[in-house]
Short mmCIF file of C-alpha atoms in Angstrom, two decimals:
data_model
loop_
_atom_site.label_atom_id
_atom_site.label_comp_id
_atom_site.label_asym_id
_atom_site.label_seq_id
_atom_site.Cartn_x
_atom_site.Cartn_y
_atom_site.Cartn_z
CA UNK A 102 94.03 91.35 81.81
CA UNK A 103 93.74 93.93 84.57
CA UNK A 104 96.34 96.69 84.71
CA UNK A 105 95.63 99.04 87.60
CA UNK A 106 97.30 101.38 90.04
CA UNK A 107 95.18 102.13 93.10
CA UNK A 108 96.95 104.82 95.09
CA UNK A 109 96.21 106.07 98.60
CA UNK A 110 96.71 109.72 97.66
CA UNK A 111 97.45 111.91 94.64
CA UNK A 112 99.86 114.12 96.51
CA UNK A 113 102.50 113.82 99.21
CA UNK A 114 103.16 116.62 101.67
CA UNK A 115 105.34 119.33 100.14
CA UNK A 116 105.18 117.86 96.64
CA UNK A 117 103.32 118.65 93.43
CA UNK A 118 100.20 116.80 92.33
CA UNK A 119 101.11 113.17 91.44
CA UNK A 120 104.84 113.99 91.66
CA UNK A 121 105.84 110.97 93.76
CA UNK A 122 104.24 108.51 91.36
CA UNK A 123 104.99 110.06 87.94
CA UNK A 124 107.90 107.70 87.10
CA UNK A 125 105.59 104.76 87.81
CA UNK A 126 102.79 106.31 85.74
CA UNK A 127 105.11 106.82 82.78
CA UNK A 128 105.64 103.07 82.68
CA UNK A 129 102.01 102.28 83.55
CA UNK A 130 100.57 104.31 80.67
CA UNK A 131 103.29 103.36 78.14
CA UNK A 132 101.82 103.33 74.64
CA UNK A 133 99.08 105.85 75.51
CA UNK A 134 99.00 109.38 74.14
CA UNK A 135 95.89 110.61 75.96
CA UNK A 136 94.40 109.76 79.35
CA UNK A 137 90.67 110.01 80.06
CA UNK A 138 90.26 111.86 83.36
CA UNK A 139 87.21 111.35 85.56
CA UNK A 140 86.96 114.53 87.68
CA UNK A 141 83.58 113.78 89.28
CA UNK A 142 84.89 113.69 92.88
CA UNK A 143 85.64 117.45 92.68
CA UNK A 144 87.97 117.93 95.71
CA UNK A 145 87.05 121.05 97.65
CA UNK A 146 84.19 121.58 95.22
CA UNK A 147 86.37 122.74 92.29
CA UNK A 148 84.86 122.49 88.80
CA UNK A 149 85.40 119.63 86.35
CA UNK A 150 87.43 121.97 84.16
CA UNK A 151 89.65 123.22 86.99
CA UNK A 152 90.27 119.68 88.16
CA UNK A 153 91.09 118.46 84.66
CA UNK A 154 93.63 121.28 84.26
CA UNK A 155 95.36 120.06 87.43
CA UNK A 156 95.64 116.52 86.04
CA UNK A 157 96.70 117.82 82.64
CA UNK A 158 99.55 119.82 84.15
CA UNK A 159 100.89 116.74 85.95
CA UNK A 160 100.62 114.35 83.00
CA UNK A 161 102.28 116.86 80.65
CA UNK A 162 105.48 116.17 82.59
CA UNK A 163 105.49 112.60 81.27
CA UNK A 164 104.38 113.57 77.77
CA UNK A 165 100.71 112.58 78.05
CA UNK A 166 97.64 114.55 77.15
CA UNK A 167 94.56 114.52 79.44
CA UNK A 168 90.93 115.01 78.47
CA UNK A 169 88.08 115.27 80.98
CA UNK A 170 85.15 112.87 80.62
CA UNK A 171 82.78 115.87 80.87
CA UNK A 172 84.20 117.12 77.54
CA UNK A 173 82.73 114.11 75.69
CA UNK A 174 79.14 113.91 74.42
CA UNK A 175 78.77 110.37 75.72
CA UNK A 176 80.58 109.36 78.89
CA UNK A 177 80.19 105.60 78.37
CA UNK A 178 81.66 105.85 74.85
CA UNK A 179 84.54 107.91 76.25
CA UNK A 180 85.36 105.11 78.72
CA UNK A 181 85.04 102.40 76.07
CA UNK A 182 87.38 104.25 73.72
CA UNK A 183 89.94 105.42 76.30
CA UNK A 184 93.63 104.46 75.95
CA UNK A 185 94.04 104.96 79.71
CA UNK A 186 91.80 106.11 82.55
CA UNK A 187 92.50 108.19 85.68
CA UNK A 188 89.89 108.78 88.38
CA UNK A 189 91.00 111.52 90.75
CA UNK A 190 90.23 111.95 94.44
CA UNK A 191 87.80 114.22 96.23
CA UNK A 192 84.45 113.17 97.62
CA UNK A 193 83.66 109.48 97.15
CA UNK A 194 79.90 109.93 97.66
CA UNK A 195 79.82 112.47 94.84
CA UNK A 196 82.01 110.32 92.61
CA UNK A 197 79.86 107.23 93.11
CA UNK A 198 76.63 109.19 92.68
CA UNK A 199 77.95 110.52 89.36
CA UNK A 200 79.18 107.12 88.17
CA UNK A 201 75.66 105.75 88.72
CA UNK A 202 74.05 108.84 87.19
CA UNK A 203 76.11 108.46 84.00
CA UNK A 204 75.70 104.65 83.98
CA UNK A 205 79.44 104.16 84.00
CA UNK A 206 79.88 101.13 86.24
CA UNK A 207 79.55 98.52 83.52
CA UNK A 208 81.61 100.47 80.93
CA UNK A 209 84.38 100.91 83.51
CA UNK A 210 84.35 97.21 84.43
CA UNK A 211 84.45 96.26 80.74
CA UNK A 212 87.34 98.63 80.02
CA UNK A 213 89.36 97.28 82.95
CA UNK A 214 88.64 93.66 81.97
CA UNK A 215 89.98 94.25 78.46
CA UNK A 216 93.20 95.72 79.92
CA UNK A 217 92.80 99.51 79.69
CA UNK A 218 95.38 100.87 82.16
CA UNK A 219 93.67 102.57 85.12
CA UNK A 220 94.91 104.91 87.82
CA UNK A 221 92.87 105.76 90.90
CA UNK A 222 93.88 108.08 93.70
CA UNK A 223 91.98 108.36 96.98
CA UNK A 224 88.25 108.34 96.00
CA UNK A 225 89.33 106.93 92.62
CA UNK A 226 90.94 104.07 94.56
CA UNK A 227 88.00 103.59 96.92
CA UNK A 228 85.77 102.72 93.96
CA UNK A 229 88.18 99.94 93.00
CA UNK A 230 87.09 98.05 96.13
CA UNK A 231 83.89 96.06 96.56
CA UNK A 232 82.00 98.92 98.20
CA UNK A 233 82.63 102.53 99.20
CA UNK A 234 81.77 101.65 102.80
CA UNK A 235 85.32 102.32 103.99
CA UNK A 236 85.69 105.83 102.58
CA UNK A 237 86.70 108.65 104.92
CA UNK A 238 84.52 111.18 103.13
CA UNK A 239 81.49 113.16 104.19
CA UNK A 240 78.14 111.97 102.77
CA UNK A 241 77.34 115.25 100.99
CA UNK A 242 75.13 113.55 98.38
CA UNK A 243 73.10 110.31 98.48
CA UNK A 244 74.29 107.76 95.90
CA UNK A 245 71.84 105.07 94.75
CA UNK A 246 74.11 102.38 96.20
CA UNK A 247 77.41 102.01 98.08
CA UNK A 248 78.42 99.14 95.75
CA UNK A 249 81.46 100.02 93.65
CA UNK A 250 83.59 98.42 90.93
CA UNK A 251 85.24 95.51 92.75
CA UNK A 252 88.49 95.57 90.75
CA UNK A 253 89.98 93.94 93.85
CA UNK A 254 88.11 91.40 96.03
CA UNK A 255 88.28 93.50 99.21
CA UNK A 256 87.74 97.07 100.42
CA UNK A 257 90.31 99.84 100.57
CA UNK A 258 90.76 102.60 103.11
CA UNK A 259 92.93 105.28 101.47
CA UNK A 260 94.80 107.95 103.46
CA UNK A 261 95.07 105.35 106.23
CA UNK A 262 96.06 107.07 109.47
CA UNK A 263 97.46 105.46 112.60
CA UNK A 264 95.87 106.54 115.88
CA UNK A 265 97.64 109.56 117.38
CA UNK A 266 98.71 108.50 120.91
CA UNK A 267 98.79 112.16 121.99
CA UNK A 268 95.33 113.08 120.75
CA UNK A 269 92.74 114.29 123.23
CA UNK A 270 90.02 114.30 120.53
CA UNK A 271 87.16 111.86 121.14
CA UNK A 272 86.14 111.29 117.50
CA UNK A 273 86.70 107.69 116.41
CA UNK A 274 90.14 106.57 115.23
CA UNK A 275 90.35 105.04 111.77
CA UNK A 276 90.90 101.63 113.33
CA UNK A 277 87.70 101.97 115.40
CA UNK A 278 85.75 102.94 112.28
CA UNK A 279 86.99 99.90 110.37
CA UNK A 280 86.18 97.71 113.38
CA UNK A 281 82.61 99.06 113.21
CA UNK A 282 82.56 98.25 109.47
CA UNK A 283 83.41 94.64 110.31
CA UNK A 284 80.43 94.32 112.64
CA UNK A 285 78.24 94.45 109.53
CA UNK A 286 80.46 93.49 106.60
CA UNK A 287 82.82 90.57 105.91
CA UNK A 288 85.31 91.79 103.24
CA UNK A 289 88.86 92.48 104.39
CA UNK A 290 90.01 96.11 104.34
CA UNK A 291 93.45 97.27 103.24
CA UNK A 292 94.49 100.44 105.08
CA UNK A 293 96.74 102.16 102.49
CA UNK A 294 99.03 104.83 103.92
CA UNK A 295 99.80 107.95 101.87
CA UNK A 296 102.61 107.08 99.45
CA UNK A 297 101.47 103.46 99.05
CA UNK A 298 99.58 101.96 96.14
CA UNK A 299 98.28 98.61 94.94
CA UNK A 300 99.53 97.40 91.60
CA UNK A 301 97.05 95.03 89.95
CA UNK A 302 98.42 93.09 86.99
CA UNK A 303 96.18 90.30 85.74
CA UNK A 304 95.46 88.27 88.90
CA UNK A 305 98.34 89.70 90.94
CA UNK A 306 97.73 92.42 93.51
CA UNK A 307 100.96 93.79 95.01
CA UNK A 308 101.61 96.46 97.65
CA UNK A 309 103.94 99.14 96.29
CA UNK A 310 105.66 102.19 97.78
CA UNK A 311 107.93 102.36 100.83
CA UNK A 312 105.43 101.91 103.65
CA UNK A 313 103.68 98.91 105.16
CA UNK A 314 99.91 98.59 104.88
CA UNK A 315 97.47 97.57 107.63
CA UNK A 316 95.15 94.66 106.98
CA UNK A 317 91.81 94.34 108.75
CA UNK A 318 89.78 91.14 108.71
CA UNK A 319 86.43 90.62 110.40
CA UNK A 320 86.91 89.12 113.86
CA UNK A 321 90.73 89.15 113.65
CA UNK A 322 93.43 91.42 115.02
CA UNK A 323 94.71 93.80 112.33
CA UNK A 324 98.25 93.24 111.10
CA UNK A 325 100.93 94.94 109.00
CA UNK A 326 102.23 93.76 105.64
CA UNK A 327 105.40 94.98 103.92
CA UNK A 328 105.83 96.40 100.41
CA UNK A 329 105.88 93.74 97.66
CA UNK A 330 103.37 91.61 99.57
CA UNK A 331 101.08 89.75 97.20
CA UNK A 332 97.38 90.11 98.12
CA UNK A 333 96.05 87.34 95.88
CA UNK A 334 94.66 85.34 98.82
CA UNK A 335 92.98 88.32 100.45
CA UNK A 336 89.21 88.14 99.98
CA UNK B 46 57.53 122.93 123.29
CA UNK B 47 60.93 121.56 122.36
CA UNK B 48 63.39 120.74 125.14
CA UNK B 49 66.63 119.40 123.74
CA UNK B 50 70.32 119.16 124.42
CA UNK B 51 72.38 118.39 121.34
CA UNK B 52 75.95 117.78 122.47
CA UNK B 53 79.07 117.45 120.35
CA UNK B 54 80.43 114.55 122.36
CA UNK B 55 79.47 112.25 125.24
CA UNK B 56 82.90 112.32 126.80
CA UNK B 57 85.75 114.75 127.29
CA UNK B 58 89.36 113.61 127.33
CA UNK B 59 90.33 112.11 130.70
CA UNK B 60 86.77 112.15 132.03
CA UNK B 61 84.04 109.56 132.56
CA UNK B 62 81.14 109.08 130.17
CA UNK B 63 78.87 112.19 130.24
CA UNK B 64 80.75 113.52 133.29
CA UNK B 65 81.13 117.11 132.02
CA UNK B 66 77.44 117.50 131.32
CA UNK B 67 75.84 115.61 134.24
CA UNK B 68 74.94 118.76 136.25
CA UNK B 69 73.16 120.11 133.15
CA UNK B 70 71.40 116.78 132.57
CA UNK B 71 70.15 116.67 136.15
CA UNK B 72 68.29 119.91 135.48
CA UNK B 73 67.31 118.91 131.92
CA UNK B 74 65.66 115.65 132.98
CA UNK B 75 64.11 117.04 136.21
CA UNK B 76 60.86 115.24 136.95
CA UNK B 77 61.91 112.07 135.11
CA UNK B 78 62.66 108.80 136.85
CA UNK B 79 63.66 106.76 133.80
CA UNK B 80 65.36 107.69 130.52
CA UNK B 81 64.77 105.78 127.30
CA UNK B 82 68.17 105.08 125.74
CA UNK B 83 68.59 104.56 122.00
CA UNK B 84 71.81 102.56 121.63
CA UNK B 85 71.54 101.87 117.88
CA UNK B 86 74.73 103.72 116.92
CA UNK B 87 76.81 101.07 118.75
CA UNK B 88 80.19 102.82 119.08
CA UNK B 89 83.06 100.47 118.27
CA UNK B 90 80.44 97.80 117.50
CA UNK B 91 79.52 97.12 121.16
CA UNK B 92 76.14 95.48 121.80
CA UNK B 93 72.91 97.28 122.68
CA UNK B 94 73.12 95.80 126.18
CA UNK B 95 76.73 96.84 126.75
CA UNK B 96 76.02 100.34 125.52
CA UNK B 97 72.92 100.67 127.68
CA UNK B 98 74.95 99.62 130.74
CA UNK B 99 77.36 102.47 130.01
CA UNK B 100 74.53 105.00 129.90
CA UNK B 101 72.91 103.49 133.00
CA UNK B 102 76.12 103.84 135.00
CA UNK B 103 76.36 107.54 134.14
CA UNK B 104 72.71 108.41 134.80
CA UNK B 105 72.77 106.55 138.14
CA UNK B 106 75.00 109.36 139.39
CA UNK B 107 72.11 111.81 139.02
CA UNK B 108 69.50 109.39 140.36
CA UNK B 109 67.96 108.35 137.05
CA UNK B 110 67.27 104.88 135.70
CA UNK B 111 67.97 104.02 132.06
CA UNK B 112 66.23 101.44 129.88
CA UNK B 113 67.35 100.50 126.37
CA UNK B 114 64.84 100.77 123.54
CA UNK B 115 65.78 97.23 122.47
CA UNK B 116 64.32 95.95 125.78
CA UNK B 117 60.80 97.01 124.71
CA UNK B 118 58.47 94.92 122.55
CA UNK B 119 57.52 97.94 120.47
CA UNK B 120 60.09 100.65 119.85
CA UNK B 121 57.57 103.28 118.69
CA UNK B 122 55.47 102.78 121.84
CA UNK B 123 58.61 103.08 123.94
CA UNK B 124 59.35 106.48 122.38
CA UNK B 125 55.75 107.67 122.76
CA UNK B 126 55.70 106.69 126.43
CA UNK B 127 59.18 107.90 127.38
CA UNK B 128 59.69 110.47 130.14
CA UNK B 129 63.01 111.45 128.59
CA UNK B 130 65.07 110.22 125.64
CA UNK B 131 68.83 109.87 125.12
CA UNK B 132 70.36 108.87 121.79
CA UNK B 133 74.02 107.99 122.21
CA UNK B 134 76.86 108.39 119.72
CA UNK B 135 78.62 105.85 117.55
CA UNK B 136 78.03 105.36 113.84
CA UNK B 137 75.46 107.75 112.36
CA UNK B 138 74.82 105.58 109.27
CA UNK B 139 73.92 102.67 111.51
CA UNK B 140 71.80 104.83 113.79
CA UNK B 141 69.83 106.31 110.89
CA UNK B 142 69.43 102.93 109.19
CA UNK B 143 67.99 101.55 112.45
CA UNK B 144 65.70 104.55 113.01
CA UNK B 145 64.20 103.96 109.55
CA UNK B 146 64.06 100.18 110.06
CA UNK B 147 62.09 100.59 113.29
CA UNK B 148 59.94 103.41 111.81
CA UNK B 149 60.98 105.75 114.59
CA UNK B 150 61.29 109.08 112.79
CA UNK B 151 57.68 110.16 113.23
CA UNK B 152 57.39 108.90 116.84
CA UNK B 153 60.57 110.78 117.75
CA UNK B 154 59.35 114.00 116.09
CA UNK B 155 56.01 113.68 117.88
CA UNK B 156 57.66 113.08 121.25
CA UNK B 157 59.93 116.10 120.83
CA UNK B 158 57.01 118.30 119.70
CA UNK B 159 55.08 117.46 122.84
CA UNK B 160 58.08 118.42 124.99
CA UNK B 161 59.72 115.15 125.97
CA UNK B 162 63.24 116.15 127.05
CA UNK B 163 65.85 114.81 124.64
CA UNK B 164 69.61 114.42 124.84
CA UNK B 165 71.77 113.60 121.84
CA UNK B 166 75.52 113.14 121.81
CA UNK B 167 77.57 112.94 118.61
CA UNK B 168 75.54 110.70 116.23
CA UNK B 169 72.51 111.36 118.47
CA UNK B 170 73.09 115.07 117.80
CA UNK B 171 73.67 114.63 114.07
CA UNK B 172 70.15 113.26 113.68
CA UNK B 173 68.77 116.44 115.25
CA UNK B 174 69.85 118.33 112.12
CA UNK B 175 68.07 118.37 108.76
CA UNK B 176 70.21 115.62 107.28
CA UNK B 177 73.07 113.37 108.32
CA UNK B 178 75.16 114.71 105.43
CA UNK B 179 77.65 116.40 107.76
CA UNK B 180 78.49 113.37 109.87
CA UNK B 181 82.14 112.36 110.26
CA UNK B 182 81.31 108.67 110.30
CA UNK B 183 82.16 105.83 107.96
CA UNK B 184 79.28 104.60 105.74
CA UNK B 185 79.33 101.02 107.07
CA UNK B 186 75.64 100.43 106.26
CA UNK B 187 73.35 101.97 103.63
CA UNK B 188 70.40 103.83 105.19
CA UNK B 189 67.25 104.36 103.08
CA UNK B 190 67.75 108.13 103.24
CA UNK B 191 70.14 110.72 104.69
CA UNK B 192 67.18 112.81 105.88
CA UNK B 193 67.03 113.07 109.66
CA UNK B 194 64.81 114.62 112.32
CA UNK B 195 65.25 118.36 111.74
CA UNK B 196 64.83 119.39 115.38
CA UNK B 197 66.91 122.41 114.36
CA UNK B 198 66.66 124.12 110.93
CA UNK B 199 70.31 123.51 109.98
CA UNK B 200 72.92 120.76 109.98
CA UNK B 201 75.37 119.95 112.76
CA UNK B 202 78.95 118.75 112.57
CA UNK B 203 79.80 117.26 115.98
CA UNK B 204 83.39 116.71 117.17
CA UNK B 205 84.29 119.75 115.08
CA UNK B 206 88.07 119.89 114.62
CA UNK B 207 90.14 122.85 113.51
CA UNK B 208 92.74 122.17 110.81
CA UNK B 209 96.07 121.14 112.30
CA UNK B 210 98.65 123.60 110.91
CA UNK B 211 101.44 121.07 111.51
CA UNK B 212 99.75 118.15 109.77
CA UNK B 213 101.45 116.58 106.77
CA UNK B 214 98.43 114.34 106.10
CA UNK B 215 96.64 114.97 102.79
CA UNK B 216 93.17 113.78 103.82
CA UNK B 217 90.62 116.61 103.73
CA UNK B 218 90.29 118.95 106.71
CA UNK B 219 86.85 119.23 108.30
CA UNK B 220 86.48 122.71 106.82
CA UNK B 221 87.18 121.39 103.30
CA UNK B 222 84.60 118.65 103.77
CA UNK B 223 81.93 121.14 104.85
CA UNK B 224 82.87 123.37 101.93
CA UNK B 225 82.23 120.39 99.63
CA UNK B 226 78.85 119.87 101.37
CA UNK B 227 77.92 123.44 100.48
CA UNK B 228 78.55 122.85 96.80
CA UNK B 229 75.44 120.65 96.80
CA UNK B 230 73.41 121.69 99.85
CA UNK B 231 72.16 125.02 101.18
CA UNK B 232 71.55 124.56 104.95
CA UNK B 233 74.02 126.20 107.31
CA UNK B 234 76.27 123.91 109.35
CA UNK B 235 77.17 124.43 112.98
CA UNK B 236 80.62 123.03 113.77
CA UNK B 237 80.27 122.03 117.45
CA UNK B 238 83.55 121.52 119.28
CA UNK B 239 83.85 118.84 121.96
CA UNK B 240 82.46 120.26 125.21
CA UNK B 241 79.87 122.43 123.42
CA UNK B 242 76.17 121.75 123.06
CA UNK B 243 73.04 123.35 121.68
CA UNK B 244 70.22 123.97 124.12
CA UNK B 245 66.86 124.04 122.35
CA UNK B 246 63.98 125.41 124.46
CA UNK B 247 60.80 126.06 122.53
CA UNK B 248 61.95 128.27 119.63
CA UNK B 249 65.27 129.26 121.19
CA UNK B 250 68.50 127.57 120.15
CA UNK B 251 71.49 128.62 122.27
CA UNK B 252 75.18 127.64 122.15
CA UNK B 253 76.31 126.31 125.53
CA UNK B 254 79.66 125.26 127.00
CA UNK B 255 82.90 127.21 127.15
CA UNK B 256 83.99 127.12 123.52
CA UNK B 257 83.02 129.08 120.43
CA UNK B 258 81.34 127.26 117.53
CA UNK B 259 82.14 127.64 113.83
CA UNK B 260 79.32 128.55 111.48
CA UNK B 261 79.41 127.59 107.81
CA UNK B 262 77.01 129.07 105.27
CA UNK B 263 76.91 128.25 101.58
CA UNK B 264 79.00 130.75 99.61
CA UNK B 265 80.16 132.66 102.71
CA UNK B 266 83.34 132.67 104.76
CA UNK B 267 82.92 130.62 107.96
CA UNK B 268 82.86 132.54 111.23
CA UNK B 269 83.02 131.95 114.99
CA UNK B 270 80.22 132.55 117.47
CA UNK B 271 80.60 132.71 121.24
CA UNK B 272 78.73 130.73 123.94
CA UNK B 273 75.21 132.03 124.67
CA UNK B 274 74.75 133.01 121.01
CA UNK B 275 71.13 132.56 119.94
CA UNK B 276 70.78 130.61 116.66
CA UNK B 277 67.14 131.45 116.01
CA UNK B 278 67.91 133.21 112.71
CA UNK B 279 70.16 130.45 111.42
CA UNK B 280 68.40 128.48 108.68
#
C-alpha cells in the first residue's frame, strides 16, 4: 500500500520552494489536513524551526498545515500518527544520523507500509533507496550506518548532473562516482535529474516529470529512460 | 620533522598525471630511489596494479621507482621501511576504509613524524587533515571512522570550486557544504584550488602554487589567502 513521491529536488531554478510540484502534491496528500515535516537535514545549517516555516509556507498554498517533528514530544509517535509525511533535503549524513538517533527507521517503514502518503526531496529521497551510498552530500557527521529505508529496491542519486563537456575541473563527474559505487555495490542507481520524481503506488514505481532519467547497473553501460517508464523490474 | 606535500589534485586540465608538480617532487623526494605508492582510493574503480602503473610512469620522469603497497606482504612494514610515500586520489571513503582495514594509521603517523617525505593528492590530501568530513567524494563504502591522520591541525577541501554564478543547478555549492560542516564541527577548513598545495616542513605549513586558497572558520565569513601564506596559527 505504498504511496510515495521521491523527488530529485525541492526547488527548480527561478521558482519558489516546491512550486513545480505543488499541483501533484495537492493530489498526493488529498484527504490530509496536516503534514508531518522532518527537517533534520537542515540545508545550509538552518534551524528546524526555520526549515519548517519554509515548508509551511509552501503547503499553505494547497491548503495544508505543516508541523515539524521536533515539535512533538515523541518522534516515533508523531510518525505513527501522521496523516502525511514530508522529509526535506539538506545534508543526507545529518538526516540519516538523526533518523537513527531518534529510532525512526522502523516507524517510518511501518507508516509507509500502511499507506501514509510520503514526500521526499533530495536527501529525503535518498533515504528512500536501499542505502545513502549514492548521496552527493558532504560527510559532516558520522551516522551509525549508511543503510536507509529501502522504499524502492535500488539506490537513487538526486540532483543528477550530466558531465559538463567544457569543464576543466578534475574532480570526478557524477557518472564516475556512480561507477566507483558499482565496484563495491550491486544495486542499480537511478540518476534523477532536477524536476523529475519517482511515483511509488503499491508495487508500481514510475518516472514522472518531463526529463529522462539515467540508469546505472553494475558492470553495464548506463542508459536513459523516458518519463512514464515503470521501474518494477529494476533491482 | 614533518616533510609533506598535500596537493589539491594530481592532474591539471590538459596535462599529464602529476606533470605540474614534478619539479617540486624531484626536490621533495631527493635522496629517495623508490616511492611507496598507496593506491587504495582507486579512482574510477581501476585496480591497484593499474593505478600503480600510472604513478610509476610519472615518477620515472624524475628518476624514481614506484612500488605499490599491495605488492608487499605486510603493509605496515612497507610504510615503516619506505623512503618516501605517495597516497593517490580517488574515493576518500574507500581509502580511509582500507587504511583502517590494514591498520595503517599509526604506521603512517610514525613514518611522517620521523620525517619520511609524503605526497598526497586529492583523497591522499584529505587524509592529512583531522577528519575526512570535508571530502567531496561519494560514500560508496562505510569506513569505521571519519577520523584521519591529522598531519595538519585543520581540515582540507581539495578540488575547491567557487560557486558558478551562471549555474541553474540546485545542488549545494561547495561553500554551502562547508558551512553545513561548521554547524557540527569546529576545525577550520582550507579550500585548496586545483594547482595549489600545502608544503609542511617541520612546524611550518605554507600555501604553494599560483592560486589563493579559501579559508573557512566556524561562525566567520570565509576569506582568501595568497600563496606563501603561513598557516601555523590555523587550528
